[in-house]
């Protein structure tokens, strides 16, 4: 019904079908040495989805002259693979399709959003990982989101990456300290 949504939804449908299919196929083919992440999902399945989704978005931008920067293409591919990874109740096809179509459209229409693209694509995945590993309380998660938004607004995507590196290194350091003391990590 909205002609300008045809290309974003085309990107979304192809990312959902080809990316999700590639994730399942690679996840089944490579079982040995393929670590599980976030439940039953596999690392190599996630990476296959990411690569295929990147190819889909890149192909659409070239064939249909759909103006997305390389940074935006990477962000849409990351969102596609990440939503497939964290979607609940088997609703990944719905979440991936709507999320990728929405993000593709917004990055195309409002190119100023590219400055905050990484935050837009990864904030929910990061929150999901934090929550699953119980690294923060709900209040801590809310404050981390506020800090992530402020860091990204102040420093762009580099600020968000810096915050992720700091957070990941502090979690790893904490786990290493607990193991060294003989305390079982949570």
mmCIF file of C-alpha atoms in Angstrom:
data_model
loop_
_atom_site.group_PDB
_atom_site.id
_atom_site.type_symbol
_atom_site.label_atom_id
_atom_site.label_comp_id
_atom_site.label_asym_id
_atom_site.label_seq_id
_atom_site.Cartn_x
_atom_site.Cartn_y
_atom_site.Cartn_z
ATOM 1 C CA UNK A 1 0.000 0.000 0.000
ATOM 2 C CA UNK A 2 2.988 2.297 0.488
ATOM 3 C CA UNK A 3 5.139 2.208 -2.659
ATOM 4 C CA UNK A 4 8.249 3.611 -0.970
ATOM 5 C CA UNK A 5 8.231 0.619 1.407
ATOM 6 C CA UNK A 6 8.573 -1.911 -1.429
ATOM 7 C CA UNK A 7 12.373 -1.996 -1.439
ATOM 8 C CA UNK A 8 12.757 -2.030 2.385
ATOM 9 C CA UNK A 9 10.256 -4.905 2.601
ATOM 10 C CA UNK A 10 11.994 -6.685 -0.283
ATOM 11 C CA UNK A 11 15.263 -6.427 1.653
ATOM 12 C CA UNK A 12 13.496 -7.694 4.769
ATOM 13 C CA UNK A 13 11.861 -10.683 3.076
ATOM 14 C CA UNK A 14 15.109 -11.765 1.428
ATOM 15 C CA UNK A 15 17.109 -11.292 4.666
ATOM 16 C CA UNK A 16 14.493 -13.324 6.528
ATOM 17 C CA UNK A 17 14.293 -16.168 4.036
ATOM 18 C CA UNK A 18 17.910 -16.402 2.846
ATOM 19 C CA UNK A 19 19.636 -15.310 6.066
ATOM 20 C CA UNK A 20 17.512 -17.493 8.343
ATOM 21 C CA UNK A 21 17.863 -20.405 5.911
ATOM 22 C CA UNK A 22 21.643 -20.000 5.803
ATOM 23 C CA UNK A 23 21.799 -19.873 9.616
ATOM 24 C CA UNK A 24 19.833 -23.104 9.939
ATOM 25 C CA UNK A 25 21.790 -24.858 7.216
ATOM 26 C CA UNK A 26 25.229 -23.893 8.511
ATOM 27 C CA UNK A 27 24.153 -24.573 12.093
ATOM 28 C CA UNK A 28 23.153 -28.119 11.116
ATOM 29 C CA UNK A 29 26.146 -28.803 8.865
ATOM 30 C CA UNK A 30 28.813 -27.608 11.301
ATOM 31 C CA UNK A 31 28.063 -29.228 14.632
ATOM 32 C CA UNK A 32 31.538 -29.984 15.938
ATOM 33 C CA UNK A 33 33.382 -26.907 17.204
ATOM 34 C CA UNK A 34 30.337 -24.665 16.668
ATOM 35 C CA UNK A 35 29.685 -22.995 20.032
ATOM 36 C CA UNK A 36 26.105 -22.420 21.118
ATOM 37 C CA UNK A 37 25.109 -18.847 21.871
ATOM 38 C CA UNK A 38 21.925 -17.639 23.494
ATOM 39 C CA UNK A 39 20.281 -21.012 23.914
ATOM 40 C CA UNK A 40 20.171 -23.332 20.916
ATOM 41 C CA UNK A 41 21.573 -20.917 18.336
ATOM 42 C CA UNK A 42 25.072 -21.495 16.970
ATOM 43 C CA UNK A 43 27.856 -19.002 16.393
ATOM 44 C CA UNK A 44 28.504 -20.140 12.806
ATOM 45 C CA UNK A 45 24.767 -20.013 12.047
ATOM 46 C CA UNK A 46 24.696 -16.416 13.292
ATOM 47 C CA UNK A 47 27.749 -15.520 11.185
ATOM 48 C CA UNK A 48 26.239 -17.182 8.079
ATOM 49 C CA UNK A 49 23.059 -15.154 8.582
ATOM 50 C CA UNK A 50 25.122 -11.977 8.971
ATOM 51 C CA UNK A 51 27.106 -12.579 5.769
ATOM 52 C CA UNK A 52 24.038 -13.539 3.698
ATOM 53 C CA UNK A 53 22.025 -10.582 5.042
ATOM 54 C CA UNK A 54 24.913 -8.245 4.195
ATOM 55 C CA UNK A 55 24.935 -9.655 0.648
ATOM 56 C CA UNK A 56 21.170 -9.211 0.339
ATOM 57 C CA UNK A 57 21.220 -5.572 1.459
ATOM 58 C CA UNK A 58 24.242 -4.776 -0.712
ATOM 59 C CA UNK A 59 22.586 -6.403 -3.740
ATOM 60 C CA UNK A 60 19.355 -4.443 -3.236
ATOM 61 C CA UNK A 61 21.240 -1.157 -2.883
ATOM 62 C CA UNK A 62 23.095 -1.773 -6.142
ATOM 63 C CA UNK A 63 20.236 -3.186 -8.247
ATOM 64 C CA UNK A 64 17.569 -0.698 -7.163
ATOM 65 C CA UNK A 65 19.841 2.318 -6.539
ATOM 66 C CA UNK A 66 18.633 2.332 -2.935
ATOM 67 C CA UNK A 67 20.900 4.838 -1.231
ATOM 68 C CA UNK A 68 22.412 3.239 1.872
ATOM 69 C CA UNK A 69 25.989 3.768 2.991
ATOM 70 C CA UNK A 70 28.249 0.827 3.751
ATOM 71 C CA UNK A 71 27.795 1.577 7.466
ATOM 72 C CA UNK A 72 23.997 1.396 7.073
ATOM 73 C CA UNK A 73 24.259 -1.870 5.106
ATOM 74 C CA UNK A 74 26.360 -3.411 7.882
ATOM 75 C CA UNK A 75 23.871 -2.168 10.477
ATOM 76 C CA UNK A 76 20.858 -3.661 8.678
ATOM 77 C CA UNK A 77 22.697 -6.987 8.286
ATOM 78 C CA UNK A 78 23.633 -6.948 11.983
ATOM 79 C CA UNK A 79 20.030 -6.268 12.948
ATOM 80 C CA UNK A 80 18.790 -9.088 10.718
ATOM 81 C CA UNK A 81 21.183 -11.663 12.181
ATOM 82 C CA UNK A 82 20.716 -10.373 15.727
ATOM 83 C CA UNK A 83 16.919 -10.455 15.640
ATOM 84 C CA UNK A 84 17.024 -14.017 14.349
ATOM 85 C CA UNK A 85 19.320 -14.841 17.246
ATOM 86 C CA UNK A 86 17.266 -13.312 20.063
ATOM 87 C CA UNK A 87 13.642 -13.579 18.897
ATOM 88 C CA UNK A 88 11.394 -15.405 21.324
ATOM 89 C CA UNK A 89 8.623 -17.970 20.867
ATOM 90 C CA UNK A 90 9.635 -18.828 17.270
ATOM 91 C CA UNK A 91 8.618 -15.371 16.057
ATOM 92 C CA UNK A 92 11.943 -14.610 14.397
ATOM 93 C CA UNK A 93 10.403 -14.385 10.908
ATOM 94 C CA UNK A 94 8.046 -11.633 12.049
ATOM 95 C CA UNK A 95 10.657 -9.736 14.086
ATOM 96 C CA UNK A 96 13.349 -9.956 11.397
ATOM 97 C CA UNK A 97 10.994 -8.883 8.610
ATOM 98 C CA UNK A 98 9.494 -5.915 10.448
ATOM 99 C CA UNK A 99 12.778 -4.868 12.071
ATOM 100 C CA UNK A 100 14.827 -4.984 8.861
ATOM 101 C CA UNK A 101 12.118 -3.262 6.806
ATOM 102 C CA UNK A 102 11.752 -0.516 9.410
ATOM 103 C CA UNK A 103 15.460 0.072 9.874
ATOM 104 C CA UNK A 104 16.141 0.002 6.107
ATOM 105 C CA UNK A 105 13.391 2.547 5.539
ATOM 106 C CA UNK A 106 14.515 4.883 8.335
ATOM 107 C CA UNK A 107 18.179 4.763 7.348
ATOM 108 C CA UNK A 108 17.204 5.486 3.742
ATOM 109 C CA UNK A 109 14.732 8.310 4.501
ATOM 110 C CA UNK A 110 16.624 9.949 7.350
ATOM 111 C CA UNK A 111 20.288 9.477 6.615
ATOM 112 C CA UNK A 112 21.191 11.440 9.733
ATOM 113 C CA UNK A 113 20.261 8.256 11.632
ATOM 114 C CA UNK A 114 23.332 6.539 10.174
ATOM 115 C CA UNK A 115 25.314 8.342 12.850
ATOM 116 C CA UNK A 116 23.411 6.293 15.430
ATOM 117 C CA UNK A 117 23.010 3.148 13.339
ATOM 118 C CA UNK A 118 25.039 0.808 15.518
ATOM 119 C CA UNK A 119 23.086 1.797 18.611
ATOM 120 C CA UNK A 120 19.797 1.267 16.770
ATOM 121 C CA UNK A 121 20.820 -2.198 15.602
ATOM 122 C CA UNK A 122 22.528 -3.593 18.671
ATOM 123 C CA UNK A 123 21.001 -2.032 21.780
ATOM 124 C CA UNK A 124 18.298 -4.700 22.105
ATOM 125 C CA UNK A 125 20.746 -7.523 21.503
ATOM 126 C CA UNK A 126 23.096 -6.137 24.132
ATOM 127 C CA UNK A 127 20.216 -5.799 26.597
ATOM 128 C CA UNK A 128 19.196 -9.399 25.902
ATOM 129 C CA UNK A 129 22.718 -10.707 26.515
ATOM 130 C CA UNK A 130 23.077 -8.636 29.691
ATOM 131 C CA UNK A 131 19.736 -9.885 30.970
ATOM 132 C CA UNK A 132 20.435 -13.542 30.089
ATOM 133 C CA UNK A 133 23.775 -13.492 31.893
ATOM 134 C CA UNK A 134 22.294 -11.490 34.774
ATOM 135 C CA UNK A 135 25.207 -9.074 34.527
ATOM 136 C CA UNK A 136 23.012 -6.154 35.652
ATOM 137 C CA UNK A 137 19.787 -5.601 37.531
ATOM 138 C CA UNK A 138 16.810 -4.133 35.636
ATOM 139 C CA UNK A 139 17.711 -0.678 37.015
ATOM 140 C CA UNK A 140 21.319 -1.238 35.918
ATOM 141 C CA UNK A 141 20.116 -2.161 32.428
ATOM 142 C CA UNK A 142 17.992 1.012 32.247
ATOM 143 C CA UNK A 143 20.947 3.142 33.338
ATOM 144 C CA UNK A 144 23.234 1.352 30.846
ATOM 145 C CA UNK A 145 20.765 2.169 28.039
ATOM 146 C CA UNK A 146 20.753 5.844 29.075
ATOM 147 C CA UNK A 147 24.562 5.825 29.174
ATOM 148 C CA UNK A 148 24.724 4.122 25.749
ATOM 149 C CA UNK A 149 22.398 6.715 24.224
ATOM 150 C CA UNK A 150 24.380 9.595 25.753
ATOM 151 C CA UNK A 151 27.736 8.129 24.642
ATOM 152 C CA UNK A 152 26.408 7.578 21.117
ATOM 153 C CA UNK A 153 24.920 11.068 20.847
ATOM 154 C CA UNK A 154 28.163 12.588 22.120
ATOM 155 C CA UNK A 155 30.646 10.448 20.155
ATOM 156 C CA UNK A 156 28.598 8.701 17.452
ATOM 157 C CA UNK A 157 28.944 4.973 16.863
ATOM 158 C CA UNK A 158 32.519 5.118 18.185
ATOM 159 C CA UNK A 159 31.118 6.070 21.595
ATOM 160 C CA UNK A 160 28.825 3.060 21.576
ATOM 161 C CA UNK A 161 31.663 0.732 20.552
ATOM 162 C CA UNK A 162 33.864 2.185 23.304
ATOM 163 C CA UNK A 163 31.115 1.573 25.861
ATOM 164 C CA UNK A 164 30.625 -2.031 24.634
ATOM 165 C CA UNK A 165 34.359 -2.748 24.882
ATOM 166 C CA UNK A 166 34.464 -1.299 28.395
ATOM 167 C CA UNK A 167 31.427 -3.283 29.514
ATOM 168 C CA UNK A 168 32.623 -6.573 27.983
ATOM 169 C CA UNK A 169 36.129 -6.186 29.439
ATOM 170 C CA UNK A 170 34.739 -5.449 32.904
ATOM 171 C CA UNK A 171 32.547 -8.585 32.801
ATOM 172 C CA UNK A 172 35.473 -10.723 31.626
ATOM 173 C CA UNK A 173 37.778 -9.237 34.276
ATOM 174 C CA UNK A 174 35.197 -9.906 36.984
ATOM 175 C CA UNK A 175 34.824 -13.554 35.906
ATOM 176 C CA UNK A 176 38.612 -14.045 35.788
ATOM 177 C CA UNK A 177 38.954 -12.576 39.314
ATOM 178 C CA UNK A 178 36.216 -14.877 40.636
ATOM 179 C CA UNK A 179 37.872 -17.941 39.092
ATOM 180 C CA UNK A 180 41.242 -16.942 40.529
ATOM 181 C CA UNK A 181 39.667 -16.730 43.999
ATOM 182 C CA UNK A 182 37.939 -20.079 43.533
ATOM 183 C CA UNK A 183 34.434 -18.587 43.364
ATOM 184 C CA UNK A 184 32.182 -20.165 40.739
ATOM 185 C CA UNK A 185 31.251 -17.499 38.151
ATOM 186 C CA UNK A 186 27.553 -16.737 37.782
#
